[in-house]
Short mmCIF file of C-alpha atoms in Angstrom, two decimals:
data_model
loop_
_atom_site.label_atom_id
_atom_site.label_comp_id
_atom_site.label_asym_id
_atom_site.label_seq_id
_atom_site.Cartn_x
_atom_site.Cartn_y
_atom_site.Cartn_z
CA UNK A 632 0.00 0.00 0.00
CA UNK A 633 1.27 3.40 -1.03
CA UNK A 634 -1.05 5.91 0.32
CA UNK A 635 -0.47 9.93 -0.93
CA UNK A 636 -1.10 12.23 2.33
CA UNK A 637 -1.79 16.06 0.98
CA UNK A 638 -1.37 17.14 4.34
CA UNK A 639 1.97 16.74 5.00
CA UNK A 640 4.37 18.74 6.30
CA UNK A 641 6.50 19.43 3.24
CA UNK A 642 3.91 20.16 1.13
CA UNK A 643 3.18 23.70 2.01
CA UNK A 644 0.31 25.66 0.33
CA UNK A 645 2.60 28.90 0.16
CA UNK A 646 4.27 27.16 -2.50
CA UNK A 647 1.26 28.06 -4.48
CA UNK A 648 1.66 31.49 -4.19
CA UNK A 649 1.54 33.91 -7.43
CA UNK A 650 2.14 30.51 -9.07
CA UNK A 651 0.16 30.50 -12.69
CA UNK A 652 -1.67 27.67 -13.20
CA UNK A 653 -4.19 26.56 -16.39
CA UNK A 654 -6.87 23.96 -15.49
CA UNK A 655 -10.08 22.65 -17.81
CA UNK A 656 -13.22 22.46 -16.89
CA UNK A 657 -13.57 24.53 -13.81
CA UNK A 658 -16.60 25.79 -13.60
CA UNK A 659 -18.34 23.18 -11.62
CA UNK A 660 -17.42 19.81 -9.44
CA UNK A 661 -13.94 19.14 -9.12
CA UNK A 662 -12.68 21.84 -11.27
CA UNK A 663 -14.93 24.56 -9.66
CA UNK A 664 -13.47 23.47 -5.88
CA UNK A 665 -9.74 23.25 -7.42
CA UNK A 666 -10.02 26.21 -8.52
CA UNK A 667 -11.40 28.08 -5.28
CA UNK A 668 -9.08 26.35 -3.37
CA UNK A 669 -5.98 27.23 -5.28
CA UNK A 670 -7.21 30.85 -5.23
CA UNK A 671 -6.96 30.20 -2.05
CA UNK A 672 -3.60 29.95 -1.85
CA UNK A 673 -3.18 33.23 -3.73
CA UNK A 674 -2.72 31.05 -6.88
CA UNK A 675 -3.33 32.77 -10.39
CA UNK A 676 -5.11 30.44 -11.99
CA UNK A 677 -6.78 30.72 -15.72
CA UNK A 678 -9.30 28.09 -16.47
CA UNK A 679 -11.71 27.48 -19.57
CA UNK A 680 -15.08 25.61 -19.56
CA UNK A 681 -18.49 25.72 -21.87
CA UNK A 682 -20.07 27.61 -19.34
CA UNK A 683 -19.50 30.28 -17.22
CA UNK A 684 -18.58 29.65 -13.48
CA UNK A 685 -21.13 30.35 -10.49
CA UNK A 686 -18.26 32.78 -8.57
CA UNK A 687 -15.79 35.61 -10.26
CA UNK A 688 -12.75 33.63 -9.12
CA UNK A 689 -9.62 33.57 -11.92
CA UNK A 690 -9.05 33.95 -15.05
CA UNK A 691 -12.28 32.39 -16.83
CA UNK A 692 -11.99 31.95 -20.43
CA UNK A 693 -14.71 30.07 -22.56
CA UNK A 694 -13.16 26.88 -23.76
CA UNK A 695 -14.33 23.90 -26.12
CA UNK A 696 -12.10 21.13 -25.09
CA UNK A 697 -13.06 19.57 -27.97
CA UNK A 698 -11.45 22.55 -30.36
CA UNK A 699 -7.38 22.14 -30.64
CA UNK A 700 -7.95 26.08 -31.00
CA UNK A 701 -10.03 26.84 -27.51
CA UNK A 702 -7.15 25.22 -25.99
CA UNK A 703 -4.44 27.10 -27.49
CA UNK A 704 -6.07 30.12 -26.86
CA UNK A 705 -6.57 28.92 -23.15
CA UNK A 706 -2.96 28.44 -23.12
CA UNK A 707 -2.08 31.70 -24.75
CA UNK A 708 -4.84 33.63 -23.02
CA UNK A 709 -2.85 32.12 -19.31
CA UNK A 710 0.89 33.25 -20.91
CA UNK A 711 -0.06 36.35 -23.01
CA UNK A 712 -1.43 37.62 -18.74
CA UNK A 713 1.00 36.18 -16.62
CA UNK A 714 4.49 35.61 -18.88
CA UNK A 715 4.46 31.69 -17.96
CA UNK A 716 2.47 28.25 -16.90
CA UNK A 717 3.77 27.01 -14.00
CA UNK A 718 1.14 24.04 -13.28
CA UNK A 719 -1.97 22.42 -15.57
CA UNK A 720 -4.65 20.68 -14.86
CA UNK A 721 -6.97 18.42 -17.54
CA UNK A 722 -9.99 18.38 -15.39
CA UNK A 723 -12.54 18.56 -18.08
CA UNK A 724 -15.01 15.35 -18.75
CA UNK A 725 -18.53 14.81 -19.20
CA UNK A 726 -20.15 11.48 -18.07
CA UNK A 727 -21.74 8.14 -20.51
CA UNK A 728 -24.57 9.45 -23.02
CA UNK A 729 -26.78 6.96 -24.19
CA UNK A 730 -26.77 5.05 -27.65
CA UNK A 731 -23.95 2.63 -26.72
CA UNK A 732 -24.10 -1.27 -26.33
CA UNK A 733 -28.44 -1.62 -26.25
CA UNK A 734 -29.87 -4.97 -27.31
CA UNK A 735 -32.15 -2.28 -29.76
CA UNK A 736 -31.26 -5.02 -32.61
CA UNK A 737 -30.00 -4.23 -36.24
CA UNK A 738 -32.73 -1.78 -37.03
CA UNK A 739 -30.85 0.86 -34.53
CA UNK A 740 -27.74 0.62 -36.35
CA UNK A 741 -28.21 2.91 -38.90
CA UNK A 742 -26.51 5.70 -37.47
CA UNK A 743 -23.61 6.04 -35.53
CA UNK A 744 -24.02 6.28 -31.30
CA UNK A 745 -22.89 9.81 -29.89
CA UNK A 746 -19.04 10.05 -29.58
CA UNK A 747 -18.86 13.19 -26.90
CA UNK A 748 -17.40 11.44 -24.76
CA UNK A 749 -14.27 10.05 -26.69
CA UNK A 750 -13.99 14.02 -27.74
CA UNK A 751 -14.72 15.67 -24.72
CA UNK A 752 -12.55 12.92 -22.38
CA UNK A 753 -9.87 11.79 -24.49
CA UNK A 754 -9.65 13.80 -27.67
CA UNK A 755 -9.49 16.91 -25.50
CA UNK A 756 -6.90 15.81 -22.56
CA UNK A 757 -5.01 14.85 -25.26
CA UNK A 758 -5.13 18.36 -26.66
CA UNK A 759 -4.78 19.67 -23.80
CA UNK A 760 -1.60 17.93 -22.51
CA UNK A 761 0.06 18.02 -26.02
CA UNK A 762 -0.45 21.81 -25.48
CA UNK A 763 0.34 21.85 -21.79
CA UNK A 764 3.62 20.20 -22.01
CA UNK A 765 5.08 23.48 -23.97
CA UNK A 766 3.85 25.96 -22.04
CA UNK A 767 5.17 24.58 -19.04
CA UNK A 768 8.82 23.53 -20.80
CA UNK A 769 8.51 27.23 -21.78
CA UNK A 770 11.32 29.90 -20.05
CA UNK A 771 11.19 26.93 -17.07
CA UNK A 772 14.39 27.24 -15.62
CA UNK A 773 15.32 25.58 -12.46
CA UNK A 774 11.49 25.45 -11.58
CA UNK A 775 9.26 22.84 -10.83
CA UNK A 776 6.44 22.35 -13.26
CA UNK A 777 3.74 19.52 -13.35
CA UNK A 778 0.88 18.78 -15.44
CA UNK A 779 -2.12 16.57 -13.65
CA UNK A 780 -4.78 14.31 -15.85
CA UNK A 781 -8.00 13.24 -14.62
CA UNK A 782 -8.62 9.48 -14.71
CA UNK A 783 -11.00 7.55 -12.56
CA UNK A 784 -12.25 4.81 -10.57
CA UNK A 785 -13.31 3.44 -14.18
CA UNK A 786 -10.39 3.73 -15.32
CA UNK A 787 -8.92 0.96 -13.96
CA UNK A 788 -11.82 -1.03 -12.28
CA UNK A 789 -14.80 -2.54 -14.60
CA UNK A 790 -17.70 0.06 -14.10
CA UNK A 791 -20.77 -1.58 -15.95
CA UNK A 792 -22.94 0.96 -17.77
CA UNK A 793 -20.56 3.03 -18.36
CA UNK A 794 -18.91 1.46 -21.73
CA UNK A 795 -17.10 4.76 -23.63
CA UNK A 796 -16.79 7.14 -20.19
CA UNK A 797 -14.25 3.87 -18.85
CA UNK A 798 -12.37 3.27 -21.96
CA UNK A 799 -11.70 7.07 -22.08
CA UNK A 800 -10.32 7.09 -18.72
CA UNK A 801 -8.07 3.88 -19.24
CA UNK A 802 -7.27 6.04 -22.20
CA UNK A 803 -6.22 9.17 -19.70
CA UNK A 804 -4.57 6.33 -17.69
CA UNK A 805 -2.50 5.09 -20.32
CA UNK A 806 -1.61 8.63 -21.45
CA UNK A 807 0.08 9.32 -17.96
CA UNK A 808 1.64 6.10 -18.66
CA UNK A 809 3.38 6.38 -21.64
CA UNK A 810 4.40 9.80 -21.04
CA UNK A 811 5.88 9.66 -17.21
CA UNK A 812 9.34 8.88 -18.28
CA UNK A 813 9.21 10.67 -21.28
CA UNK A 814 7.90 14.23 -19.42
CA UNK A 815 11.30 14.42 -17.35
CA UNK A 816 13.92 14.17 -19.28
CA UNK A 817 12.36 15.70 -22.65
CA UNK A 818 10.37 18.73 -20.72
CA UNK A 819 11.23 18.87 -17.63
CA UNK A 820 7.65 18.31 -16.57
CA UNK A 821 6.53 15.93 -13.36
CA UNK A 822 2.55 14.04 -14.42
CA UNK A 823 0.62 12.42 -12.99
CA UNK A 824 -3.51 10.99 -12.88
CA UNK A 825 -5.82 11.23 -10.34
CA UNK A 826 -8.59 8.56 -9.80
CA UNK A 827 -11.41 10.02 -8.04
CA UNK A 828 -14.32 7.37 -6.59
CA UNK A 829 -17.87 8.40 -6.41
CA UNK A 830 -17.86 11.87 -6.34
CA UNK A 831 -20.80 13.87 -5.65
CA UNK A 832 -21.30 16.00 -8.32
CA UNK A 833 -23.81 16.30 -11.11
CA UNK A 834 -21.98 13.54 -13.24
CA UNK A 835 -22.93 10.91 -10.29
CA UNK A 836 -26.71 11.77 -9.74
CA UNK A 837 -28.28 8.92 -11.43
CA UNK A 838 -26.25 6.50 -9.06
CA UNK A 839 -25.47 8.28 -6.11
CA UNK A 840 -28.17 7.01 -4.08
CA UNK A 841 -28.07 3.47 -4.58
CA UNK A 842 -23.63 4.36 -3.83
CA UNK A 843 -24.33 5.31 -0.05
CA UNK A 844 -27.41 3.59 0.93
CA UNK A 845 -24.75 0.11 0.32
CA UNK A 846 -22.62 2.75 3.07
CA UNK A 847 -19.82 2.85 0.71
CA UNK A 848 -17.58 5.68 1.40
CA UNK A 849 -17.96 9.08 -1.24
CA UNK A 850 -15.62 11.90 -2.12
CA UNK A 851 -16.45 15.76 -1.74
CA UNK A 852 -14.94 17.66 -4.74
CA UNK A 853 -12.97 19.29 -2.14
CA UNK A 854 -11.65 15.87 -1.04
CA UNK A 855 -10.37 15.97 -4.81
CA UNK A 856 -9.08 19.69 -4.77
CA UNK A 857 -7.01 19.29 -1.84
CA UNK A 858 -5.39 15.79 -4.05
CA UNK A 859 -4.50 17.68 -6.75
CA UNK A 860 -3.07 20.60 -5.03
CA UNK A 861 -1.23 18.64 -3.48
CA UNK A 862 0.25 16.40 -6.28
CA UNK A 863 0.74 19.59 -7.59
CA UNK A 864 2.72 20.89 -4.80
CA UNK A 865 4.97 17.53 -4.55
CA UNK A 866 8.14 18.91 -6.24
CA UNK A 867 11.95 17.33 -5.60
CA UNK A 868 12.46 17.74 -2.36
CA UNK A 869 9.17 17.32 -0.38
CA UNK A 870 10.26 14.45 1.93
CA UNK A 871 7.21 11.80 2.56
CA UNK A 872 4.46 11.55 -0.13
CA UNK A 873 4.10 7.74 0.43
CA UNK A 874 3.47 5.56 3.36
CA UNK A 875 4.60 2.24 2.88
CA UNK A 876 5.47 0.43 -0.62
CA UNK A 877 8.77 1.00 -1.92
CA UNK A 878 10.37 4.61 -2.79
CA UNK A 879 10.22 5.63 -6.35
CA UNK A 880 12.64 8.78 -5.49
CA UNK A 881 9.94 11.31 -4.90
CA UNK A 882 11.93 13.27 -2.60
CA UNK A 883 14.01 13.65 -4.87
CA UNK A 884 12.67 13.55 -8.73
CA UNK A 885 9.10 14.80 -6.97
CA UNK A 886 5.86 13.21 -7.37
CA UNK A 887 6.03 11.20 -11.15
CA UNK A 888 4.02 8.79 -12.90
CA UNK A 889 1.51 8.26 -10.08
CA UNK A 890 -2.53 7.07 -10.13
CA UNK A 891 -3.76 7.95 -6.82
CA UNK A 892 -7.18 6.75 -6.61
CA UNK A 893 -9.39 8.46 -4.38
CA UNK A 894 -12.12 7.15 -1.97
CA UNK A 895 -13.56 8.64 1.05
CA UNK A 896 -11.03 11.60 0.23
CA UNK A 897 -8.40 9.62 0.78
CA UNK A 898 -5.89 8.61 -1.75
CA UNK A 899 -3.35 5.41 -2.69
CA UNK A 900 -1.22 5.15 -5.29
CA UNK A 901 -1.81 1.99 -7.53
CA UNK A 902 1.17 2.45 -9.89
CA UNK A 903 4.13 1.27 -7.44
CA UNK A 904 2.24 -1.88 -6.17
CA UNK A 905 1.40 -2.87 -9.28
CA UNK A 906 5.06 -2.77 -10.08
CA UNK A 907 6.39 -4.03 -6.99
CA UNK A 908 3.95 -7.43 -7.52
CA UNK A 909 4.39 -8.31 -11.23
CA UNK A 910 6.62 -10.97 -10.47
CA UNK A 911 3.50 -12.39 -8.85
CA UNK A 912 0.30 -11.39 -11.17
CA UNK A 913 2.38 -11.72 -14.13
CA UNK A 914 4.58 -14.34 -13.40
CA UNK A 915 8.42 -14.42 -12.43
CA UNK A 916 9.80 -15.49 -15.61
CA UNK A 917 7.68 -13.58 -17.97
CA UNK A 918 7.63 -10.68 -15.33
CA UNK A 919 11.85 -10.72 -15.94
CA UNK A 920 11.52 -11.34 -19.92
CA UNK A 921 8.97 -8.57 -20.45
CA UNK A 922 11.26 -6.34 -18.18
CA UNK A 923 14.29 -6.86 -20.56
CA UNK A 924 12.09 -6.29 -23.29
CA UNK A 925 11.00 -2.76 -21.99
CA UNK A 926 14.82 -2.21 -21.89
CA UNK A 927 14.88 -2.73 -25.44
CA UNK A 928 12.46 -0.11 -26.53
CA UNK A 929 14.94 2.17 -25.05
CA UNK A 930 13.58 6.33 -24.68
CA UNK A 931 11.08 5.86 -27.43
CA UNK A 932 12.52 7.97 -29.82
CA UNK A 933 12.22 5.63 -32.58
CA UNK A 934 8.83 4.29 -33.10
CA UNK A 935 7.48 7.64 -35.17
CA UNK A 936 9.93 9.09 -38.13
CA UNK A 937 10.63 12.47 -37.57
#
């Protein structure tokens, strides 16, 4: 067990202080509470959504994740105001629609089902993050800089019902994945997901009931605010992120390539005990060929022609 404790000592909020940071979709839920609380912390902090947010707090910019442009301009809006992008947040998502997977029978299959959710969940964090990761590289210096994705419970735990939303967010999963050793070394950029349980927001209302009348324990979005400002906040040098588990050189490095889902507002890591145990889920021989193999593939440089 790795748990993630936002409260520690070493992660201070003043190191949040006149910092700039561009977050999607925040508005309402998670993103509306992340962005309070990092204002807050006297945080500048530019964020886009569809629609307008409930207080005047930030930078609000109308944003289409869906539209490469809306988040340039989110980008640009954040840099053109403040001269740099310190931290970013892809917080925007929207939850199943219907159309997917029905036994309607071969009649209904004239048309294709809605895809807003591949566009709005994946399409756009991958926008966002391709976008994200320049900004930030951008006059960093000696600075810390970290972008933070959005995954879920679903994205790593079969969620019936909700057939695109999940495969998006193993898609946001796998994104963190494939880029947490590339990030360092290439932009000088920590990332990391976040996993967030049943959190009661709008996105949940249809279920939420049936959740906590089986007593099963919920999140606040605040719960998930105070996780991401604190995986934020996680830089080289702040001492104990993780109880238990093996080290993975946080305190040194910072806070990289971690999934900390979220329940009950608090949060474990899955990443490092799922490496840790392959030798066991896997297997001990194929665990040690596969790990060879991964060798092989060396920085990744190769597999796309320049």
């Amino acid at each position: 067990m790795a748990r993630f404790n936002p409260g520690h000592p070493s992660l201070s909020s003043a190191a949040f202080l006149d910092k700039v940071i561009v977050l999607s979709g925040g508005s309402t839920g998670i993103g509306a509470a992340t962005v309070l609380l990092l204002d807050s912390f006297g945080a500048k902090v530019v964020f886009g959504d569809i629609v307008p947010p409930k207080k005047a707090v930030g930078d609000y910019l109308r944003t289409d994740v869906t539209k490469y442009k809306d988040n340039l301009a989110l980008f640009r809006f954040a840099f053109e105001k403040y001269g740099r992008v310190d931290h970013a947040v892809a917080n925007a998502g929207v939850i199943e629609q219907p159309g997917w997977f029905q036994p309607d029978g071969i009649e209904s299959l004239q048309n294709p089902p809605p895809d807003l959710v591949v566009d709005v969940n994946l399409k756009g964090t991958l926008y966002f993050t391709h976008i994200a990761l320049q900004y930030l590289a951008h006059n960093r210096g000696d600075t810390d800089r970290s972008l933070t994705t959005l995954s879920s419970q679903a994205g790593f735990k079969e969620t019936p019902g909700l057939f695109v939303y999940q495969a998006t967010k193993h898609g946001i999963l796998g994104l963190m994945r494939s880029l947490r050793l590339w990030t360092p070394t290439t932009f000088g950029v920590r990332i990391n997901a976040v996993c967030p349980s049943m959190t009661t927001t709008q996105m949940v209302a249809g279920i939420q009931d049936a959740w906590m009348a089986g007593g099963n324990p919920v999140n606040d979005p605040a719960d998930i605010a105070k996780i991401i400002c604190g995986v934020m906040a996680a830089g080289p040098g702040t001492g104990a992120v993780c109880v238990g588990g093996i080290d993975w050189d946080d305190s040194q490095a910072g806070l990289n390539g971690r999934a900390l889902f979220i329940m009950g507002g608090e949060a474990y890591d899955i990443e490092e005990g799922l490496d840790r145990t392959e030798d066991l889920w896997l297997g001990r021989v194929i665990s040690k060929k596969l790990e060879r193999a991964q060798k092989g593939l060396g920085k990744g440089d190769d597999w796309v022609s320049s």
